[in-house]
PDB file of C-alpha atoms in Angstrom:
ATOM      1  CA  UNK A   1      36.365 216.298  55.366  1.00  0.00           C
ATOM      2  CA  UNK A   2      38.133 214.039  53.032  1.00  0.00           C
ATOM      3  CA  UNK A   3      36.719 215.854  49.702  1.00  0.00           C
ATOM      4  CA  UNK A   4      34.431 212.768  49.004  1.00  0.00           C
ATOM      5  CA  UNK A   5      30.426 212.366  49.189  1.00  0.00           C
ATOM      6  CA  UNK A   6      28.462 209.373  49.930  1.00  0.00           C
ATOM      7  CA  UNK A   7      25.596 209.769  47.909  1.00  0.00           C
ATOM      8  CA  UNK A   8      26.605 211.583  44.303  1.00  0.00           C
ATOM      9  CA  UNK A   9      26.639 215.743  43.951  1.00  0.00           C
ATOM     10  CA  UNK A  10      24.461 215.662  41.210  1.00  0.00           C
ATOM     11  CA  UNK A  11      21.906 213.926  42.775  1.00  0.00           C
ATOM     12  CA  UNK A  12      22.010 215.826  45.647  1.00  0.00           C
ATOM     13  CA  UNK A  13      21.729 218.842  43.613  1.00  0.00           C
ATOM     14  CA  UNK A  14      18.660 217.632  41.433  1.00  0.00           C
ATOM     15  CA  UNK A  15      17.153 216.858  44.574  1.00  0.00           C
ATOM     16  CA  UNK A  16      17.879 220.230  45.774  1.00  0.00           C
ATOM     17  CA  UNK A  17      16.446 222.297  42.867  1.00  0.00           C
ATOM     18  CA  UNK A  18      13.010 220.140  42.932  1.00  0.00           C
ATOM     19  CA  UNK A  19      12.853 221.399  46.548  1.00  0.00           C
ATOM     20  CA  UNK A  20      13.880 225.213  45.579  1.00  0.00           C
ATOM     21  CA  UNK A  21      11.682 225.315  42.701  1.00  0.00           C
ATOM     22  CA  UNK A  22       8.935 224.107  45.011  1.00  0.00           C
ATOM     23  CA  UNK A  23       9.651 226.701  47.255  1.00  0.00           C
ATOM     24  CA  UNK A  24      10.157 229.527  44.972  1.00  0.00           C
ATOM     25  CA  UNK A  25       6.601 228.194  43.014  1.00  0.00           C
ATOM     26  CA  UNK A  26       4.874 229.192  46.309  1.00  0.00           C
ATOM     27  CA  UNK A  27       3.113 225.413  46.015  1.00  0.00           C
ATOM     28  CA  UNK A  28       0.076 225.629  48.256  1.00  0.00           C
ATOM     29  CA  UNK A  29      -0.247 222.901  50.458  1.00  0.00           C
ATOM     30  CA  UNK A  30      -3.199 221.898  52.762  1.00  0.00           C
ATOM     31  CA  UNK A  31      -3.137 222.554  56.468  1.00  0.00           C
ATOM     32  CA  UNK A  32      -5.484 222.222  59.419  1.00  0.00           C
ATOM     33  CA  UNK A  33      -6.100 225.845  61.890  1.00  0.00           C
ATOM     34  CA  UNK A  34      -7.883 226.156  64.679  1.00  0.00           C
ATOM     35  CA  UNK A  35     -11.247 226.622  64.230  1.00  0.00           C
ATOM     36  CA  UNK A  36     -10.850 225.899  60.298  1.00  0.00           C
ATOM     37  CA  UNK A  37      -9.119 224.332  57.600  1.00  0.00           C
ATOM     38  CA  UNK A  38      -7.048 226.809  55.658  1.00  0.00           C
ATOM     39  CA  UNK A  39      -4.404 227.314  52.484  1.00  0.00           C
ATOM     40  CA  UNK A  40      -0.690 228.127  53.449  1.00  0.00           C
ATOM     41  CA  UNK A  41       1.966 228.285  50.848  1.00  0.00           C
ATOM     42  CA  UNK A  42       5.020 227.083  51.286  1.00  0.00           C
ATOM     43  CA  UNK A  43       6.793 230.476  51.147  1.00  0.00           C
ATOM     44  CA  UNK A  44       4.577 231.212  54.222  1.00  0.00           C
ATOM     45  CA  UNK A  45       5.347 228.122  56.068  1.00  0.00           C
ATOM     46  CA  UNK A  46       8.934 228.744  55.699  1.00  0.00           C
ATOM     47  CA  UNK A  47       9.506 231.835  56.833  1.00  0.00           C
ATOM     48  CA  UNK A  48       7.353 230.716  59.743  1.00  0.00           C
ATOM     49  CA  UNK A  49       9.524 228.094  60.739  1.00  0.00           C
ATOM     50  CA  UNK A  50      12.796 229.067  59.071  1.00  0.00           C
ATOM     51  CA  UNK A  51      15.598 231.864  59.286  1.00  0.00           C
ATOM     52  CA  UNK A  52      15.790 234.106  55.387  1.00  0.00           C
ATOM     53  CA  UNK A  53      18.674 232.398  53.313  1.00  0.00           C
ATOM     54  CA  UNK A  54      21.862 233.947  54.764  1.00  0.00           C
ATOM     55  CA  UNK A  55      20.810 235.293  57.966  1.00  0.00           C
ATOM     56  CA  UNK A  56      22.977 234.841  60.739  1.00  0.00           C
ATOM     57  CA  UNK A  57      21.545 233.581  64.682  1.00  0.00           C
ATOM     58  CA  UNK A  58      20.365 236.365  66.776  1.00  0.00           C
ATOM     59  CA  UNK A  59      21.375 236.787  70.207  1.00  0.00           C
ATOM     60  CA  UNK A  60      17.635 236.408  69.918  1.00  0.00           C
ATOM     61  CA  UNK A  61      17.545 233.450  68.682  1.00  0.00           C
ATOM     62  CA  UNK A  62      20.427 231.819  70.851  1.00  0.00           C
ATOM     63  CA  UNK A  63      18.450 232.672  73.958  1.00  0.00           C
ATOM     64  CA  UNK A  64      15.793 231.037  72.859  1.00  0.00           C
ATOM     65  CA  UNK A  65      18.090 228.305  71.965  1.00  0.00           C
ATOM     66  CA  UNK A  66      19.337 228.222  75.273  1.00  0.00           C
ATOM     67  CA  UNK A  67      15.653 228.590  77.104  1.00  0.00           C
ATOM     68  CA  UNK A  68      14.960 225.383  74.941  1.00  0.00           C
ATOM     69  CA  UNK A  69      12.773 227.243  72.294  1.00  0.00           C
ATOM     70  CA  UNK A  70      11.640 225.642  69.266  1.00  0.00           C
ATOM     71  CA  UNK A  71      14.926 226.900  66.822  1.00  0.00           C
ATOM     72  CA  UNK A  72      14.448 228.388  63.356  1.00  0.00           C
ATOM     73  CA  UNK A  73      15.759 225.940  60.688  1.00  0.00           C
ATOM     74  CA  UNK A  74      18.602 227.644  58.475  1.00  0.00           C
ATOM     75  CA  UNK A  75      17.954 227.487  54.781  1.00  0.00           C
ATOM     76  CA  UNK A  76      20.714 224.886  54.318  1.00  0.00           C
ATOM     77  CA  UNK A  77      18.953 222.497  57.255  1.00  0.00           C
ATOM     78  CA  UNK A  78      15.654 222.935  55.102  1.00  0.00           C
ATOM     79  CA  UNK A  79      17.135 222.048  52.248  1.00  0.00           C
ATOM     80  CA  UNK A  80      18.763 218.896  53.966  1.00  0.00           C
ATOM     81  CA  UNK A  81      15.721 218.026  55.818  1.00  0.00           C
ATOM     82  CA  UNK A  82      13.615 217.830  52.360  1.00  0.00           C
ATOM     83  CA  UNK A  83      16.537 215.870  50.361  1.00  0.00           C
ATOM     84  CA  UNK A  84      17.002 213.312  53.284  1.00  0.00           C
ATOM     85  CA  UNK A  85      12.761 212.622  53.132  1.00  0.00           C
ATOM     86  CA  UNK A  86      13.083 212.173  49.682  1.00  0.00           C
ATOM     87  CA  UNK A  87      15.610 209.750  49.708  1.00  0.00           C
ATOM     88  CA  UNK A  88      14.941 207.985  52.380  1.00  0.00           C
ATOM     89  CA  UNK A  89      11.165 207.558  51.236  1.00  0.00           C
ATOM     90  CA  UNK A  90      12.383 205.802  48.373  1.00  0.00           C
ATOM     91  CA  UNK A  91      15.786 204.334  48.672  1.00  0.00           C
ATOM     92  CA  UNK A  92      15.533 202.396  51.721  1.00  0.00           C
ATOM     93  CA  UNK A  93      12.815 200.559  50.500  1.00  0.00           C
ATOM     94  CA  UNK A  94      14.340 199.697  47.047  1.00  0.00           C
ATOM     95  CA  UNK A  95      17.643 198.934  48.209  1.00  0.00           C
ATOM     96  CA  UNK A  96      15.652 196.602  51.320  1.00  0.00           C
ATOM     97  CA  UNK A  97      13.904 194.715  48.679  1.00  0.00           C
ATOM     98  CA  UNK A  98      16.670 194.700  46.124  1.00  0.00           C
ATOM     99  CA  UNK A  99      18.744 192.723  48.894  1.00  0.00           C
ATOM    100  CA  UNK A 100      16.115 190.527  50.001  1.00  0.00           C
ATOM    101  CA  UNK A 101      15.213 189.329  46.643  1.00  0.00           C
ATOM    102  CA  UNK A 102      19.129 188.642  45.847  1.00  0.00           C
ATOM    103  CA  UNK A 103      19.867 186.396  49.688  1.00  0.00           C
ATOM    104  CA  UNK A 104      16.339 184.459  48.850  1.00  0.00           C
ATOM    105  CA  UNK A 105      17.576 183.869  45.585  1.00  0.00           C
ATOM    106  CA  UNK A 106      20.724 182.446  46.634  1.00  0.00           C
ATOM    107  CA  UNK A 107      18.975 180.538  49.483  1.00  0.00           C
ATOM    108  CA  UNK A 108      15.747 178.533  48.275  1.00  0.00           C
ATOM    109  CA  UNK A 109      14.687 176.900  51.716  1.00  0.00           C
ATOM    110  CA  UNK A 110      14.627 180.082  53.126  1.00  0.00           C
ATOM    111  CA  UNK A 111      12.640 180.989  50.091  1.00  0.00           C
ATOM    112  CA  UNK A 112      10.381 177.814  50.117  1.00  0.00           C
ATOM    113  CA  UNK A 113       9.988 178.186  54.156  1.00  0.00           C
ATOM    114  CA  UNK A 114       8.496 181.681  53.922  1.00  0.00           C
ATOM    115  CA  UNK A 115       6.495 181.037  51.027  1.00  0.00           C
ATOM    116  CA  UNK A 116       4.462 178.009  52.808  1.00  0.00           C
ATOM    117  CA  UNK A 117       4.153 180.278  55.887  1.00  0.00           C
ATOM    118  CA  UNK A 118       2.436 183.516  53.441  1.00  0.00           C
ATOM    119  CA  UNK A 119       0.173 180.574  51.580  1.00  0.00           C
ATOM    120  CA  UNK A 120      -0.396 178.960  54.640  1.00  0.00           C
ATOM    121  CA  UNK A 121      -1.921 181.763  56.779  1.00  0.00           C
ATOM    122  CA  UNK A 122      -3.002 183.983  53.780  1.00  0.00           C
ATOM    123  CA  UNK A 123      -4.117 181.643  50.818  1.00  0.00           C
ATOM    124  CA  UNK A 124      -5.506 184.373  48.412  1.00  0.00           C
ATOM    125  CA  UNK A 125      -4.799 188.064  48.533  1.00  0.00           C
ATOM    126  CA  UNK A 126      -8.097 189.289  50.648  1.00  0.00           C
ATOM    127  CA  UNK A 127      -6.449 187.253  53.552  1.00  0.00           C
ATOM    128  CA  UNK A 128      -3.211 189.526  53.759  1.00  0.00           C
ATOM    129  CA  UNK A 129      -4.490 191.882  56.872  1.00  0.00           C
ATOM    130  CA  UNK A 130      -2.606 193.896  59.376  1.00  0.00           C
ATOM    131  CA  UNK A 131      -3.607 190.973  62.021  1.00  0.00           C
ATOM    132  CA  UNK A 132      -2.490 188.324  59.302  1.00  0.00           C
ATOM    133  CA  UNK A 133       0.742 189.524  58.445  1.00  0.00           C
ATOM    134  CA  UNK A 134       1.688 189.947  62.038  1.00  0.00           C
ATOM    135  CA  UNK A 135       1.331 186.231  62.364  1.00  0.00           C
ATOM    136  CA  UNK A 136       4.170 185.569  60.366  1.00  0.00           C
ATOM    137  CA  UNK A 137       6.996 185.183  62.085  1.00  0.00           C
ATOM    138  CA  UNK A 138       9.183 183.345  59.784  1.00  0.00           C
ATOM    139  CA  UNK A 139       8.591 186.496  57.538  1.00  0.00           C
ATOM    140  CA  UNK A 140       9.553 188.736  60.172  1.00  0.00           C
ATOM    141  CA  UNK A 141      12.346 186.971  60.443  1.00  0.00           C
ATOM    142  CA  UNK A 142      13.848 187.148  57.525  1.00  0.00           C
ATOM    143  CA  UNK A 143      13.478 191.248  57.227  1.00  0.00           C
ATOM    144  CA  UNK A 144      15.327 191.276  59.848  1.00  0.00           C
ATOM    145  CA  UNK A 145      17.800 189.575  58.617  1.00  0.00           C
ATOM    146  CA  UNK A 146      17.960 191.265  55.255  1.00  0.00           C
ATOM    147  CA  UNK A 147      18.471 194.632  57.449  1.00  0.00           C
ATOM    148  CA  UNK A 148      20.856 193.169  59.790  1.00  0.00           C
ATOM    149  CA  UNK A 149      23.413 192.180  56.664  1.00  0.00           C
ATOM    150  CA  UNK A 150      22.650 195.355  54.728  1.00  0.00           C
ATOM    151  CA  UNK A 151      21.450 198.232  57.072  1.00  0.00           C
ATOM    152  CA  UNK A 152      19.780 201.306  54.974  1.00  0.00           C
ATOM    153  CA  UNK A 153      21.953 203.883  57.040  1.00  0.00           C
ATOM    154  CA  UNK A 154      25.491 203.534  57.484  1.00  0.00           C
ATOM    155  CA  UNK A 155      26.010 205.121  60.653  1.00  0.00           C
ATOM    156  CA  UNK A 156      23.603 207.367  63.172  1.00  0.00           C
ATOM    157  CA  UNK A 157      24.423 210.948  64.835  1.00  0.00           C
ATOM    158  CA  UNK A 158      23.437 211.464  68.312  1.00  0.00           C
ATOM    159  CA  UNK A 159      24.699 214.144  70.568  1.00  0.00           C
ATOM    160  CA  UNK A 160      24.718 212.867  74.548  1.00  0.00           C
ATOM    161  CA  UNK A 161      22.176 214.487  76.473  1.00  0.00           C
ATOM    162  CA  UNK A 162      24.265 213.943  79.861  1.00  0.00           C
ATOM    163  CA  UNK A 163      27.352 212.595  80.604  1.00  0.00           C
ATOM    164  CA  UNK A 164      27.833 208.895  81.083  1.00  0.00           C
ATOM    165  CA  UNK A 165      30.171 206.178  81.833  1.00  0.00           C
ATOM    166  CA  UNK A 166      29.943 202.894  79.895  1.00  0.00           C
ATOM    167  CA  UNK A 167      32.741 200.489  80.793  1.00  0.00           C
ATOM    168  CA  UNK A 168      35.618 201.927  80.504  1.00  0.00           C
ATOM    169  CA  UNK A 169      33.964 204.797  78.399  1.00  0.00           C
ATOM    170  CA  UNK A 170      33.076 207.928  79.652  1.00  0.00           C
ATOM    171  CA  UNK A 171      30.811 210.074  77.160  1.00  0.00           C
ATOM    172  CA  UNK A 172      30.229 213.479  77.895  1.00  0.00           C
ATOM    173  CA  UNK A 173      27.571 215.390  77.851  1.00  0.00           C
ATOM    174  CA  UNK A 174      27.210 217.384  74.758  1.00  0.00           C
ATOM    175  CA  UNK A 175      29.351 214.789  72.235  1.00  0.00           C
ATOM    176  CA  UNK A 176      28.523 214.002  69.336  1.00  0.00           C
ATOM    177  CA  UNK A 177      28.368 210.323  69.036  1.00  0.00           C
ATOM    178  CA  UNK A 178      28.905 208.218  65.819  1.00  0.00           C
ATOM    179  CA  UNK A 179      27.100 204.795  65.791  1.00  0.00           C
ATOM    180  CA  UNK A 180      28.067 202.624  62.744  1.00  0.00           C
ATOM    181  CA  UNK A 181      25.467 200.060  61.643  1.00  0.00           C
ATOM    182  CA  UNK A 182      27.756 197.849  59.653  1.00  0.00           C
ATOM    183  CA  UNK A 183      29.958 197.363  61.904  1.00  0.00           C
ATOM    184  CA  UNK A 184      28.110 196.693  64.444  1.00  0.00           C
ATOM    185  CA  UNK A 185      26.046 194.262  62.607  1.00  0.00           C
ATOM    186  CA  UNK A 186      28.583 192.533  61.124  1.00  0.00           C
ATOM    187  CA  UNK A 187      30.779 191.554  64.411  1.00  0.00           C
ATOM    188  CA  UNK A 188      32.181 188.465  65.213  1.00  0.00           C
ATOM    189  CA  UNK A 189      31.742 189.311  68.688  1.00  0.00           C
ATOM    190  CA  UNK A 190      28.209 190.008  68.654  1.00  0.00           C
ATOM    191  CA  UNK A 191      26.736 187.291  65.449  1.00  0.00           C
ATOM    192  CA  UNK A 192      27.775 183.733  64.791  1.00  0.00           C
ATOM    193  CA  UNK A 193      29.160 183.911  61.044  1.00  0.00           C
ATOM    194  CA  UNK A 194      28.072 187.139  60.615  1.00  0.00           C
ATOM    195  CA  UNK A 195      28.055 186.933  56.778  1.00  0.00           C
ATOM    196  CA  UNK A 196      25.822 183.993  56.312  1.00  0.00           C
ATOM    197  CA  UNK A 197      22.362 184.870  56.025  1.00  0.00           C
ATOM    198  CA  UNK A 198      20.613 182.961  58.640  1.00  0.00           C
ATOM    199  CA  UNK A 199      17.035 184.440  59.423  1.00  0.00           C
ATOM    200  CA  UNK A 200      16.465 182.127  62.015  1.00  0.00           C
ATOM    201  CA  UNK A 201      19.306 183.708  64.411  1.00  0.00           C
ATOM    202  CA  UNK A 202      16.070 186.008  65.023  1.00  0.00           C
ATOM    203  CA  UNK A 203      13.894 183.072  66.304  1.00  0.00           C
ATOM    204  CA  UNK A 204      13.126 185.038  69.627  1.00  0.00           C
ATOM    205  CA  UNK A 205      10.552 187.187  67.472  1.00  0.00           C
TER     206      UNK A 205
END
């Protein structure tokens, strides 16, 4: 709207042509049938589930829409869809762990704390388990904390489903609703010193 991007053209775009080439390489990929396990390209899985690049809804297709039938993703949404599992995949988790490692480094009892907890209920590597790691609550802790000061996602889409009254609010159905994580998770109202990173605000995990 303002003629400014979040995340950087050019990476949007490199993203982009991995996922045309892709699709233009007809790139088999695995999938399960009925009855028997089967090879289905991509270019067949597409134009299963997607409208041809520059076709324009049906009245077909917007009463099935309106029926609540699956709808046909346009070739942009596909294209979105792909870019947004790509990046999330990967930059969540680097950014996550690029934060965590600066706040513990900037607060060693926090650091020392969870340390003795991970030695302390998994002393050597073949004791980290599913069952282990849910034992450690101090660690748990501080992720949350980590994703409370520096959410992955700025903000979240949702459209209402019906309308609503919230306080003063009334929401109605069909709006699309903006929900910004930083904000939010940075509020005065809501978090004690919000910017001090203080895992054990969480203690009721």
């Amino acid at each position: 709207m303002m003629g400014s991007n979040i995340i950087p053209k050019d990476a949007v775009n490199f993203f982009k042509q991995i996922i045309e080439d892709s699709f233009q390489g007809g790139v088999q990929i695995r999938q399960r049938r009925e009855g028997a396990a089967g090879y289905v390209t991509m270019n067949e899985m597409y134009q299963k589930n997607t409208e041809f690049p520059g076709d324009v809804p049906t009245e077909e297709d917007l009463a099935n829409e309106a029926a609540g039938k699956p709808k046909k993703l346009t070739y942009n949404e596909f294209l979105c869809a792909n870019v947004l599992l790509l990046s999330g995949g990967n930059e969540a988790t680097s950014t996550f762990l690029l934060c965590a490692t600066y706040q513990l480094a900037l607060s060693p009892e926090v650091q020392d704390k969870m340390i003795e907890e991970i030695d302390r209920l998994a002393p050597t590597p073949a004791d980290i388990t599913y069952e282990t790691m849910s034992k450690m609550t101090y660690l748990e802790m501080v992720i949350q904390e980590c994703f409370r000061m520096y959410p992955p996602t700025l903000l979240a889409d949702r459209v209402c489903a019906e309308t609503v009254t919230y306080g003063k609010y009334t929401l109605k159905k069909g709006l699309l609703v903006n929900i910004p994580f930083y904000p939010i998770q940075h509020d005065e109202e809501i978090w004690a010193d919000p910017e001090k990173f203080d895992p054990e605000r969480n203690i009721f995990i």
